[in-house]
Steps between C-alpha positions, in 0.01 A plus 500: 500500500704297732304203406543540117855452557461207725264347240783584164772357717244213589465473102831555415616218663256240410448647084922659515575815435492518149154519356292198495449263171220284474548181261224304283454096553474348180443122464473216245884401478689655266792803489204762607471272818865490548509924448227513795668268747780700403345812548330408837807312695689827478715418180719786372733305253496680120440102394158474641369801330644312166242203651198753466639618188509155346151484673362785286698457142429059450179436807150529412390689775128644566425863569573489905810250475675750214404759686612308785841455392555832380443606878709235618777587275464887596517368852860370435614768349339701756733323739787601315397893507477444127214731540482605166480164308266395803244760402508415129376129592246648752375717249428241249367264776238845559458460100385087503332525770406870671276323824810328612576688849832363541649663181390901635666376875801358310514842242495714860710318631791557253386871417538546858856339483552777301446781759197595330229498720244696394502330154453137718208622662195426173628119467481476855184606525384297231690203669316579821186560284527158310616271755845303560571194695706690694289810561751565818799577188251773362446677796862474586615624187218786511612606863850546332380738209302687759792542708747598198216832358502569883130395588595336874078429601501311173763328563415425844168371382616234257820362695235408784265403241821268397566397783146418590489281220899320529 
């Protein structure tokens, strides 16, 4: 077990503490394009989320960028541990477009913000079970849930899957 902690402070370090988000590229120009830059340098201002939001409300936008931006916008309001309103826009991201991996990563993510672990763990695995550009974030954030209902081997097995894969 010695290792599993090596590996989560490993992980901790290079993902943080908190758990991981995973953001969606979206290009073409635009405000949705602007939202995703946002989104992916590490953004937390209130006024990029307004970006994604003008994105959505006057941008045409095909299936995967709405859904797209949606996740992006959760993402910043992830950031903000505005888990809540983060979940809403991952939830409707789920609705446009249910193959997209990153929106079940980003919806663990913030349900795990929210101390609930074992209610994390089915959009993890669905993350996991989908695939992510950042598949390292998934197992990261699935090591986490593990540890929070107590399961230490399953946690184990995913932070040196994460690591494995960071």
């Amino acid at each position: 077990m010695r290792n599993a902690w090596t590996a989560a402070l490993i992980l901790s370090l290079a993902l943080g503490a908190a758990p991981a988000r995973a953001a969606v590229t979206v290009i073409g120009g635009g405000l949705a394009e602007a939202c995703s830059h946002a989104a992916l340098s590490g953004e937390v201002a209130v006024r990029f989320e307004d970006l994604c939001t003008n994105a959505l409300e006057n941008e045409f936008l095909n299936v995967r960028d709405r859904a797209g931006t949606l996740v992006n916008r959760g993402v910043l309001k992830l950031r903000r541990a505005a888990y809540a309103d983060a979940i809403r826009d991952f939830n409707e991201a789920v609705r446009v477009k249910p193959d997209m991996g990153e929106a079940y990563v980003n919806r663990g993510a913030a349900i795990l913000g929210q101390r609930r672990f074992a209610d994390s763990l089915p959009d993890l695995n669905r993350a996991i079970e989908l695939g992510v550009q950042e598949p390292a974030k998934a197992y990261y954030n699935r090591a986490l849930a593990y540890e929070g209902v107590d399961d230490p081997k399953s946690a184990y097995f995913d932070y040196q899957k994460a690591l494995e894969l960071a």
